[in-house]
Amino acid sequence: MTINGNFPGETLHVHRGDTLIVHVVNRSPHNITIHWHGVNQPRYPWADGPEYITQCPIQPGGGKFSQKVIFTTEEGTLWWHAHSEWTRATVYGAIIVYPKKGHAYPFPKPHADLPIIFGEWWKQDIFELFDDFRRSGGDPLVSHAITINGQPGDRYNCSGQALGQHMTWVDMFKLAVDQGKTYLLRLINAAMQDILFFSIAGHQLTVVGTDGTYTKPFKSDYITISPGQTIDVLLRADHPIAASYYMAAKFYSSARAAVNLNTTTALLHYTTNNTTTTPTAAAANFSAVSLSATADTNASVAFTARFRSLADKKHPVDVPQKADTNLYFTLSMNAVPCPAGATCAGPNGARLAASVNNVSLVLPTSMDVLGAYYRGIGGVYGDDFPSNPPVSFDFTNLTIPAVYRTPATGNQVRMLEYNSSVELVFQGTNLLGGVDHPMHLHGTNFYVVGWGFGNFDRAKDANKTYNLVDPPFQNTIAVPRNGWVAVRFKATNPGVWFMHCHLERHASWGMGMTFIVKNGKGPNDKMLPPPSDMPPC
């Protein structure tokens, strides 16, 4: 499935504070919804996009939905993608949010900017893949390739052909640069299943933003980027023009047995006298790429821990210094019994599942949560999602009793009072072997105020390690394997907002839940009414 026949889809260019109307017409034979990842959509969850959370899907065969996308304080790089089943495998694109007209970047203006979008590719039809995965109850088929801007690079045997002593790359993204100039690369991880390491041979990158916000700049030889996350980096083209340089990315996975071990590549090459040098295999040295080992957890968390908000007069922070709503959410892999008469590929013949606070999400199929909430229709969701794990145990112990593996199932929401200050601690668990979880919250960014390994200890961790001065302001954060992350935010966006793991297999197994932020008392503190062309259920 593609948007307007393009893979990746179109890049949307906007300025801070703009509003877009995007007319989506579904001419495919499958359901579809579109999510504007990182756009807060103030008071207007109707166009946010997650299937059966804020809307029913746009129907196949010509269904239409004109989605209003409202930009406010976002500035930097965001992205859009499908949000129904696994359609986002090929339906995604970049959103570039420039400063308001007449305003400048908080760094010298780059010569040019462009998106670098990482994705995954399967040789199998994605709808067949999804059906097989759900039917088996086990892990999905590992992807066959990682892509950069839709191309797998020259490390795959499908990507080139030998022409004499040289190699011509037919499926490789190439970036031409002028020596001495600086470029803004807008990195987007649209991959489905794993965190990525990225590097450019011989070049340091200067990180200046993430998730549509600016950060204090820092230099790094490599980037760690989670599915759903965006990172803005400056590239200084200060190398000799006679050579080409590999750009490369590979998956990071702390525990998964089956993972795509391939490396995707692209080429950075210099121009001279307005003529681009011809990239050749001899000119590019792949060994010069600085990529960490697949399971290098230290490299992953060390990079992520360096993010800090700008926290200056033009870019102030407003992190809640105290929280009046404290939430503690465990993130677990689970197993449920195989249905009678069926064969399942999960552990010990069970079906794999996933949960937040031991509740594995089961989406409704007759009405979306937002529509039911707005119209006061019962029976679609419950409102008693637990604020804490129902049972406490040593969540990160290497051996956890099997009795804790089976989750409850349902569609429960957590109500939040308008303008409440929320602290949410994500706690990874070692059930069925711990893994990293990139958690994404719709409708608002959050301040990442702390993280660590092991079980969260409020007395020790909150009092001694929290950063309440310049924490990064993100919408997606990777919870490290058998570790925790603490975030804070103000619930000032009334509506229905989804939160889920951005590893697609985990979300499909049920690692998600929904917040409902109640209306406030003022006229501008209430959710706006729905548009007239909402897709029917």
Coordinates of C-alpha atoms in Angstrom, one line a residue:
M1 CA 0.0 0.0 0.0
T2 CA 1.3 3.5 -0.9
I3 CA 0.2 7.1 -0.7
N4 CA -0.2 8.6 -4.2
G5 CA 2.1 5.8 -5.5
N6 CA 5.1 6.9 -3.5
F7 CA 7.3 5.0 -1.0
P8 CA 8.1 6.7 1.3
G9 CA 5.1 9.0 1.0
E10 CA 5.2 12.8 0.5
T11 CA 7.0 15.1 2.8
L12 CA 4.8 17.7 4.4
H13 CA 6.3 21.2 4.8
V14 CA 4.7 23.5 7.3
H15 CA 5.6 26.4 9.6
R16 CA 5.1 26.5 13.3
G17 CA 1.5 27.3 14.1
D18 CA 0.1 26.3 10.7
T19 CA -3.0 24.2 10.2
L20 CA -3.3 21.7 7.4
I21 CA -6.3 20.0 5.8
V22 CA -5.2 16.6 4.4
H23 CA -7.8 14.9 2.2
V24 CA -7.4 11.1 2.6
V25 CA -9.1 8.9 0.0
N26 CA -8.8 5.2 0.5
R27 CA -8.7 3.5 -2.9
S28 CA -7.1 0.3 -1.5
P29 CA -8.9 -2.9 -0.6
H30 CA -8.0 -2.5 3.0
N31 CA -9.0 -0.4 6.0
I32 CA -6.7 2.6 6.7
T33 CA -6.2 5.4 9.2
I34 CA -3.5 8.1 9.2
H35 CA -1.8 9.4 12.4
W36 CA 0.2 12.7 12.6
H37 CA 3.0 11.5 14.9
G38 CA 4.0 14.1 17.4
V39 CA 1.4 16.7 16.4
N40 CA -0.5 17.4 19.7
Q41 CA -3.9 18.3 18.0
P42 CA -5.0 20.6 20.8
R43 CA -8.6 19.9 21.8
Y44 CA -9.1 18.1 18.5
P45 CA -8.4 14.3 18.9
W46 CA -10.8 13.6 16.0
A47 CA -8.0 13.6 13.4
D48 CA -5.4 11.9 15.5
G49 CA -5.8 8.6 13.7
P50 CA -5.4 5.4 15.8
E51 CA -7.9 2.9 14.6
Y52 CA -10.8 2.3 17.0
I53 CA -9.3 4.7 19.5
T54 CA -10.2 8.1 17.9
Q55 CA -12.0 6.9 14.8
C56 CA -13.2 4.0 12.8
P57 CA -11.1 3.2 9.8
I58 CA -11.5 4.9 6.4
Q59 CA -13.3 2.2 4.4
P60 CA -11.8 0.5 1.3
G61 CA -12.9 1.4 -2.2
G62 CA -13.1 5.2 -2.0
G63 CA -13.8 6.1 1.7
K64 CA -12.8 9.7 2.4
F65 CA -11.8 11.7 5.5
S66 CA -10.5 15.3 5.5
Q67 CA -8.2 15.5 8.5
K68 CA -7.4 18.8 10.1
V69 CA -3.8 18.8 11.4
I70 CA -3.2 21.6 13.9
F71 CA 0.4 22.6 14.7
T72 CA 1.1 24.8 17.7
T73 CA 4.4 24.6 19.6
E74 CA 6.0 21.8 17.5
E75 CA 9.1 22.8 15.6
G76 CA 11.6 20.5 14.0
T77 CA 10.9 17.0 12.5
L78 CA 7.8 14.9 12.9
W79 CA 6.2 12.3 10.7
W80 CA 2.9 10.8 9.6
H81 CA 2.0 7.1 9.2
A82 CA -0.8 4.7 8.9
H83 CA -2.3 3.5 12.2
S84 CA -4.3 0.4 11.4
E85 CA -2.9 -3.1 11.8
W86 CA 0.5 -3.2 10.0
T87 CA -0.2 -0.8 7.2
R88 CA 2.4 1.7 8.4
A89 CA 5.1 -0.7 7.1
T90 CA 4.8 1.2 3.8
V91 CA 2.5 4.1 4.5
Y92 CA 4.6 6.8 6.1
G93 CA 6.3 10.1 5.4
A94 CA 8.1 13.1 7.0
I95 CA 6.7 16.3 8.4
I96 CA 9.1 19.2 8.4
V97 CA 8.0 22.0 10.8
Y98 CA 10.0 25.2 10.1
P99 CA 10.2 28.1 12.5
K100 CA 7.5 30.8 12.1
K101 CA 8.2 33.1 9.2
G102 CA 10.6 35.7 10.3
H103 CA 12.1 33.5 13.1
A104 CA 15.4 31.7 13.0
Y105 CA 16.7 28.3 14.1
P106 CA 18.6 28.2 17.4
F107 CA 21.7 27.3 15.4
P108 CA 23.2 28.7 12.2
K109 CA 20.9 28.2 9.3
P110 CA 22.0 25.1 7.4
H111 CA 22.7 25.1 3.6
A112 CA 19.9 22.6 3.1
D113 CA 17.9 20.0 5.0
L114 CA 16.4 16.7 4.1
P115 CA 14.7 13.7 5.7
I116 CA 16.5 10.4 6.3
I117 CA 13.7 7.8 6.9
F118 CA 14.6 4.3 8.1
G119 CA 12.2 1.6 7.3
E120 CA 11.8 -2.2 7.0
W121 CA 11.0 -4.4 4.0
W122 CA 9.6 -7.9 3.7
K123 CA 9.5 -9.9 0.6
Q124 CA 6.1 -11.2 1.7
D125 CA 2.9 -9.2 1.2
I126 CA 2.5 -7.2 4.5
F127 CA -1.2 -8.2 4.9
E128 CA -0.4 -11.9 4.5
L129 CA 2.5 -11.4 7.0
F130 CA 0.2 -9.8 9.5
D131 CA -2.5 -12.5 9.2
D132 CA 0.1 -15.3 9.5
F133 CA 1.6 -13.6 12.6
R134 CA -1.8 -13.2 14.3
R135 CA -2.9 -16.7 13.4
S136 CA 0.3 -18.4 14.7
G137 CA 0.5 -16.8 18.1
G138 CA 4.2 -16.6 17.8
D139 CA 6.8 -14.0 16.7
P140 CA 6.4 -12.4 13.3
L141 CA 8.7 -13.2 10.4
V142 CA 11.9 -11.1 10.6
S143 CA 12.2 -8.4 7.9
H144 CA 14.4 -9.1 5.0
A145 CA 15.9 -5.6 4.7
I146 CA 16.3 -2.3 6.5
T147 CA 15.8 0.7 4.2
I148 CA 17.0 4.3 4.0
N149 CA 14.5 6.5 2.1
G150 CA 13.0 3.4 0.7
Q151 CA 16.3 1.8 -0.6
P152 CA 18.1 -1.2 1.0
G153 CA 21.7 -0.3 0.0
D154 CA 24.5 -2.3 -1.4
R155 CA 24.9 -4.9 1.3
Y156 CA 22.0 -6.9 -0.2
N157 CA 22.4 -9.1 -3.2
C158 CA 19.3 -7.5 -4.8
S159 CA 20.8 -4.0 -4.8
G160 CA 23.4 -3.9 -7.6
Q161 CA 25.0 -5.6 -10.6
A162 CA 28.6 -6.1 -11.5
L163 CA 29.8 -3.9 -14.4
G164 CA 33.4 -4.9 -15.2
Q165 CA 35.6 -3.9 -12.2
H166 CA 33.0 -1.5 -10.8
M167 CA 29.7 -1.8 -9.0
T168 CA 26.7 0.2 -10.0
W169 CA 24.1 0.6 -7.3
V170 CA 20.6 0.7 -8.4
D171 CA 18.8 0.6 -5.0
M172 CA 20.9 3.0 -2.9
F173 CA 20.1 6.4 -1.6
K174 CA 22.8 9.0 -2.4
L175 CA 23.3 12.3 -0.7
A176 CA 25.4 14.9 -2.6
V177 CA 27.0 17.7 -0.5
D178 CA 29.2 20.7 -1.1
Q179 CA 32.5 20.8 0.8
G180 CA 32.5 23.3 3.6
K181 CA 28.7 23.5 4.0
T182 CA 26.4 22.3 6.8
Y183 CA 23.3 20.2 6.3
L184 CA 20.4 19.5 8.6
L185 CA 19.5 15.7 8.4
R186 CA 16.1 14.9 9.8
L187 CA 16.3 11.3 11.0
I188 CA 13.0 9.4 11.3
N189 CA 12.8 5.7 12.5
A190 CA 9.8 4.3 10.7
A191 CA 10.9 0.7 11.2
M192 CA 8.4 -1.7 12.6
Q193 CA 10.3 -3.8 15.1
D194 CA 13.6 -2.5 16.6
I195 CA 15.7 0.4 17.7
L196 CA 18.5 1.4 15.2
F197 CA 22.1 2.5 15.3
F198 CA 23.1 5.0 12.6
S199 CA 26.5 6.5 11.6
I200 CA 28.3 8.3 8.7
A201 CA 31.8 7.1 8.1
G202 CA 34.4 9.7 9.1
H203 CA 31.9 12.3 10.2
Q204 CA 30.7 13.4 13.6
L205 CA 27.1 14.5 13.8
T206 CA 25.8 17.3 16.0
V207 CA 22.4 16.5 17.6
V208 CA 20.1 19.6 17.8
G209 CA 16.6 18.3 18.2
T210 CA 14.3 15.4 18.8
D211 CA 10.5 14.8 18.4
G212 CA 9.7 18.3 17.2
T213 CA 11.7 20.1 19.9
Y214 CA 15.2 21.6 20.1
T215 CA 17.9 20.3 22.4
K216 CA 21.2 21.5 23.7
P217 CA 23.6 20.5 20.9
F218 CA 26.0 17.6 21.4
K219 CA 28.4 15.8 19.1
S220 CA 28.3 12.0 18.5
D221 CA 29.9 9.5 16.2
Y222 CA 26.7 7.5 16.2
I223 CA 22.9 7.9 16.7
T224 CA 20.5 5.6 18.6
I225 CA 17.0 6.1 17.4
S226 CA 13.8 4.3 18.5
P227 CA 10.9 3.4 16.3
G228 CA 8.6 6.4 16.3
Q229 CA 11.4 8.8 17.3
T230 CA 12.8 11.7 15.2
I231 CA 16.3 13.2 15.7
D232 CA 17.7 16.3 14.0
V233 CA 21.4 16.4 13.4
L234 CA 23.8 18.8 11.7
L235 CA 26.3 17.4 9.2
R236 CA 29.4 19.4 8.4
A237 CA 30.8 18.5 5.0
D238 CA 34.4 19.0 5.8
H239 CA 36.1 16.0 4.2
P240 CA 38.0 15.7 0.9
I241 CA 35.9 15.7 -2.2
A242 CA 37.8 12.8 -3.8
A243 CA 36.1 10.2 -1.6
S244 CA 32.6 8.8 -0.9
Y245 CA 31.4 7.9 2.6
Y246 CA 29.1 5.3 3.7
M247 CA 26.0 6.1 5.8
A248 CA 24.8 3.0 7.5
A249 CA 22.2 1.7 10.0
K250 CA 21.7 -1.6 11.8
F251 CA 19.2 -2.8 14.4
Y252 CA 19.9 -2.7 18.1
S253 CA 18.2 -5.5 20.0
S254 CA 19.0 -6.3 23.7
A255 CA 17.4 -9.7 23.9
R256 CA 15.4 -10.8 20.8
A257 CA 16.5 -14.2 19.5
A258 CA 15.3 -13.5 15.9
V259 CA 16.4 -10.1 14.6
N260 CA 17.4 -8.7 11.2
L261 CA 21.2 -8.6 11.4
N262 CA 21.6 -6.9 8.1
T263 CA 23.0 -3.4 7.6
T264 CA 21.4 -0.8 5.3
T265 CA 23.7 1.6 3.5
A266 CA 23.5 4.9 1.6
L267 CA 26.3 7.1 0.1
L268 CA 27.4 10.6 1.1
H269 CA 29.5 12.1 -1.7
Y270 CA 31.0 15.5 -2.4
T271 CA 30.4 17.8 -5.4
T272 CA 33.1 19.9 -7.1
N273 CA 32.5 22.7 -9.7
N274 CA 28.8 21.8 -9.6
T275 CA 29.7 18.3 -10.7
T276 CA 28.9 15.3 -8.5
T277 CA 31.8 12.8 -8.0
T278 CA 30.9 9.3 -9.1
P279 CA 30.5 7.0 -6.1
T280 CA 32.3 3.8 -6.4
A281 CA 32.9 0.8 -4.2
A282 CA 36.6 1.6 -4.0
A283 CA 35.9 5.1 -2.9
A284 CA 33.7 4.2 0.1
N285 CA 35.2 2.4 3.1
F286 CA 32.5 0.5 5.0
S287 CA 34.9 -0.3 7.9
A288 CA 35.1 3.4 8.7
V289 CA 31.4 3.4 9.8
S290 CA 31.1 3.6 13.6
L291 CA 28.3 1.2 14.4
S292 CA 27.9 -0.5 17.8
A293 CA 27.3 -4.2 18.3
T294 CA 23.7 -5.4 17.9
A295 CA 23.2 -6.0 21.6
D296 CA 25.2 -3.1 22.9
T297 CA 22.8 -1.8 25.6
N298 CA 25.4 0.6 27.0
A299 CA 25.9 2.4 23.7
S300 CA 22.1 2.7 23.3
V301 CA 21.3 4.2 26.7
A302 CA 24.5 6.3 26.8
F303 CA 23.4 8.2 23.7
T304 CA 19.8 8.6 24.8
A305 CA 20.8 9.9 28.2
R306 CA 22.6 12.9 26.6
F307 CA 19.5 14.7 25.5
R308 CA 18.7 18.0 27.3
S309 CA 16.2 20.7 26.5
L310 CA 17.5 24.1 25.4
A311 CA 15.8 25.7 28.4
D312 CA 16.6 29.3 27.4
K313 CA 14.4 32.4 27.1
K314 CA 13.2 31.6 23.6
H315 CA 12.7 27.9 24.4
P316 CA 11.6 27.7 28.1
V317 CA 10.8 24.5 29.8
D318 CA 7.7 24.0 32.0
V319 CA 8.4 20.7 33.7
P320 CA 6.0 20.0 36.6
Q321 CA 8.1 20.3 39.8
K322 CA 5.5 18.2 41.7
A323 CA 3.0 15.7 40.5
D324 CA -0.6 15.4 41.8
T325 CA -1.2 12.2 39.8
N326 CA 1.3 9.4 40.1
L327 CA 1.2 6.4 37.8
Y328 CA 3.4 3.3 37.8
F329 CA 3.0 1.2 34.6
T330 CA 4.7 -2.2 34.1
L331 CA 5.5 -3.2 30.5
S332 CA 5.5 -7.0 30.1
M333 CA 5.7 -9.8 27.6
N334 CA 3.0 -12.4 28.3
A335 CA 1.5 -15.6 27.2
V336 CA -2.1 -16.7 27.0
P337 CA -3.5 -20.3 26.5
C338 CA -3.8 -21.5 23.0
P339 CA -7.5 -22.0 22.0
A340 CA -8.8 -25.5 22.1
G341 CA -8.0 -27.5 19.0
A342 CA -5.5 -24.9 17.7
T343 CA -1.7 -25.0 17.4
C344 CA 0.2 -22.0 18.7
A345 CA 3.8 -20.9 18.1
G346 CA 4.4 -19.1 21.4
P347 CA 6.3 -20.4 24.4
N348 CA 5.2 -23.9 25.5
G349 CA 2.5 -23.9 22.9
A350 CA 0.8 -20.8 24.1
R351 CA 0.1 -17.5 22.3
L352 CA 2.3 -14.5 22.9
A353 CA 0.7 -11.4 24.4
A354 CA 1.9 -8.1 25.9
S355 CA 0.5 -5.8 28.5
V356 CA 0.6 -2.6 30.5
N357 CA 0.0 -3.1 34.2
N358 CA -1.0 -6.7 33.3
V359 CA -3.9 -5.6 31.1
S360 CA -3.5 -6.7 27.4
L361 CA -5.4 -4.3 25.2
V362 CA -8.3 -5.7 23.1
L363 CA -9.6 -3.0 20.8
P364 CA -13.3 -2.5 20.1
T365 CA -14.5 -3.2 16.6
S366 CA -18.0 -1.7 16.5
M367 CA -17.2 1.9 17.7
D368 CA -14.1 4.0 18.6
V369 CA -13.4 5.0 22.2
L370 CA -13.5 8.7 21.3
G371 CA -17.0 8.5 19.7
A372 CA -18.3 6.5 22.6
Y373 CA -16.9 9.0 25.2
Y374 CA -18.2 12.1 23.4
R375 CA -21.7 10.6 22.9
G376 CA -21.9 8.9 26.3
I377 CA -22.3 5.4 24.9
G378 CA -21.6 2.6 27.3
G379 CA -20.1 -0.8 26.7
V380 CA -17.2 0.3 24.5
Y381 CA -14.6 0.8 27.2
G382 CA -14.1 0.6 31.0
D383 CA -12.7 3.5 33.0
D384 CA -10.8 1.7 35.7
F385 CA -7.3 1.1 34.2
P386 CA -5.0 0.5 37.2
S387 CA -2.7 3.3 38.3
N388 CA -0.3 0.7 39.7
P389 CA 0.5 -3.0 38.9
P390 CA -2.2 -5.2 40.4
V391 CA 0.5 -7.4 41.9
S392 CA 4.0 -6.3 43.0
F393 CA 7.0 -8.6 42.7
D394 CA 10.6 -8.4 41.7
F395 CA 9.9 -7.2 38.1
T396 CA 13.4 -7.6 36.8
N397 CA 14.4 -10.8 38.5
L398 CA 16.1 -13.3 36.1
T399 CA 13.6 -16.0 37.1
I400 CA 10.0 -14.9 37.5
P401 CA 7.3 -17.5 38.4
A402 CA 5.2 -18.6 35.4
V403 CA 2.0 -17.6 37.3
Y404 CA 2.6 -14.0 36.5
R405 CA 2.7 -14.6 32.7
T406 CA -1.0 -14.6 32.0
P407 CA -2.5 -11.1 31.7
A408 CA -6.0 -9.8 32.0
T409 CA -7.6 -8.6 28.7
G410 CA -9.8 -5.7 28.0
N411 CA -10.2 -2.1 26.9
Q412 CA -9.8 0.1 30.0
V413 CA -9.0 3.8 30.0
R414 CA -7.3 6.0 32.7
M415 CA -9.2 9.3 33.3
L416 CA -7.1 12.4 34.0
E417 CA -8.4 15.6 35.4
Y418 CA -7.8 18.7 33.3
N419 CA -4.6 20.6 34.2
S420 CA -3.4 17.8 36.5
S421 CA 0.4 17.3 36.8
V422 CA 1.1 13.7 35.9
E423 CA 4.2 11.6 36.7
L424 CA 4.3 8.3 34.9
V425 CA 7.0 5.7 35.6
F426 CA 7.4 3.0 32.9
Q427 CA 8.8 -0.2 34.5
G428 CA 10.2 -2.9 32.2
T429 CA 9.8 -6.4 33.4
N430 CA 11.7 -9.6 32.7
L431 CA 8.6 -11.7 32.0
L432 CA 9.4 -14.0 29.1
G433 CA 12.7 -12.2 28.9
G434 CA 12.9 -8.4 29.1
V435 CA 13.3 -6.2 26.0
D436 CA 13.4 -2.5 25.3
H437 CA 10.0 -0.7 24.8
P438 CA 9.8 2.6 22.9
M439 CA 6.7 4.1 24.4
H440 CA 4.7 6.7 22.5
L441 CA 2.1 9.1 23.9
H442 CA -0.4 10.8 21.6
G443 CA -1.7 14.3 22.3
T444 CA 1.2 15.7 24.3
N445 CA 4.9 15.6 24.7
F446 CA 6.4 14.7 28.1
Y447 CA 9.5 15.6 30.0
V448 CA 11.9 12.6 30.5
V449 CA 13.0 13.4 34.0
G450 CA 14.8 10.1 34.9
W451 CA 15.7 6.6 34.0
G452 CA 17.7 3.7 35.3
F453 CA 18.1 -0.1 35.4
G454 CA 16.4 -2.5 37.8
N455 CA 13.2 -1.8 39.7
F456 CA 12.2 1.8 40.3
D457 CA 12.7 3.0 43.9
R458 CA 10.9 6.3 44.4
A459 CA 12.8 7.2 47.6
K460 CA 16.2 6.6 45.9
D461 CA 15.6 7.4 42.3
A462 CA 13.2 10.3 42.3
N463 CA 15.0 12.2 45.1
K464 CA 18.5 11.7 43.7
T465 CA 18.5 11.3 40.0
Y466 CA 15.6 13.3 38.5
N467 CA 16.4 16.2 36.2
L468 CA 13.8 18.9 36.7
V469 CA 15.9 21.7 35.2
D470 CA 16.4 20.9 31.5
P471 CA 14.9 17.4 30.7
P472 CA 14.2 16.6 27.1
F473 CA 10.7 17.1 25.8
Q474 CA 9.7 14.0 23.8
N475 CA 6.8 12.0 22.6
T476 CA 8.6 8.7 22.3
I477 CA 11.1 7.2 24.8
A478 CA 12.8 3.9 24.9
V479 CA 12.4 2.1 28.2
P480 CA 15.6 0.1 28.6
R481 CA 15.5 -3.7 29.0
N482 CA 14.7 -4.4 32.7
G483 CA 14.9 -0.8 33.5
W484 CA 12.6 2.2 34.1
V485 CA 11.9 5.7 32.7
A486 CA 10.0 8.5 34.5
V487 CA 8.2 11.2 32.6
R488 CA 6.1 14.2 33.6
F489 CA 3.5 16.2 31.7
K490 CA 0.5 18.5 32.2
A491 CA -2.9 17.1 31.2
T492 CA -4.0 20.3 29.4
N493 CA -5.3 18.7 26.1
P494 CA -8.8 17.5 26.6
G495 CA -9.7 14.4 24.6
V496 CA -8.9 10.7 24.1
W497 CA -5.2 9.9 23.6
F498 CA -3.6 6.6 22.9
M499 CA -0.3 5.4 24.5
H500 CA 1.5 2.3 23.2
C501 CA 4.7 0.6 22.5
H502 CA 6.0 1.5 19.0
L503 CA 7.4 -2.0 18.4
E504 CA 4.6 -3.1 16.2
R505 CA 4.5 -6.7 17.4
H506 CA 4.2 -5.5 21.0
A507 CA 1.3 -3.2 20.1
S508 CA -0.4 -6.0 18.2
W509 CA -0.1 -8.2 21.3
G510 CA -1.8 -5.6 23.5
M511 CA 0.9 -3.3 24.9
G512 CA -1.2 -0.1 24.8
M513 CA -3.8 1.8 26.8
T514 CA -5.8 5.1 26.5
F515 CA -5.9 8.3 28.5
I516 CA -9.0 10.4 28.6
V517 CA -8.3 14.0 29.6
K518 CA -11.5 15.6 31.0
N519 CA -12.8 19.0 29.8
G520 CA -11.7 22.0 31.9
K521 CA -14.1 24.7 33.0
G522 CA -13.1 27.5 30.6
P523 CA -14.5 27.7 27.1
N524 CA -11.0 27.1 25.6
D525 CA -10.4 24.1 27.9
K526 CA -13.0 21.8 26.3
M527 CA -12.7 19.3 23.5
L528 CA -13.9 20.6 20.1
P529 CA -16.9 18.9 18.3
P530 CA -16.3 16.3 15.6
P531 CA -16.1 17.1 11.9
S532 CA -19.1 16.1 9.7
D533 CA -17.1 13.6 7.6
M534 CA -15.9 11.2 10.4
P535 CA -15.6 7.7 8.9
P536 CA -18.6 5.6 9.8
C537 CA -18.3 2.6 12.1

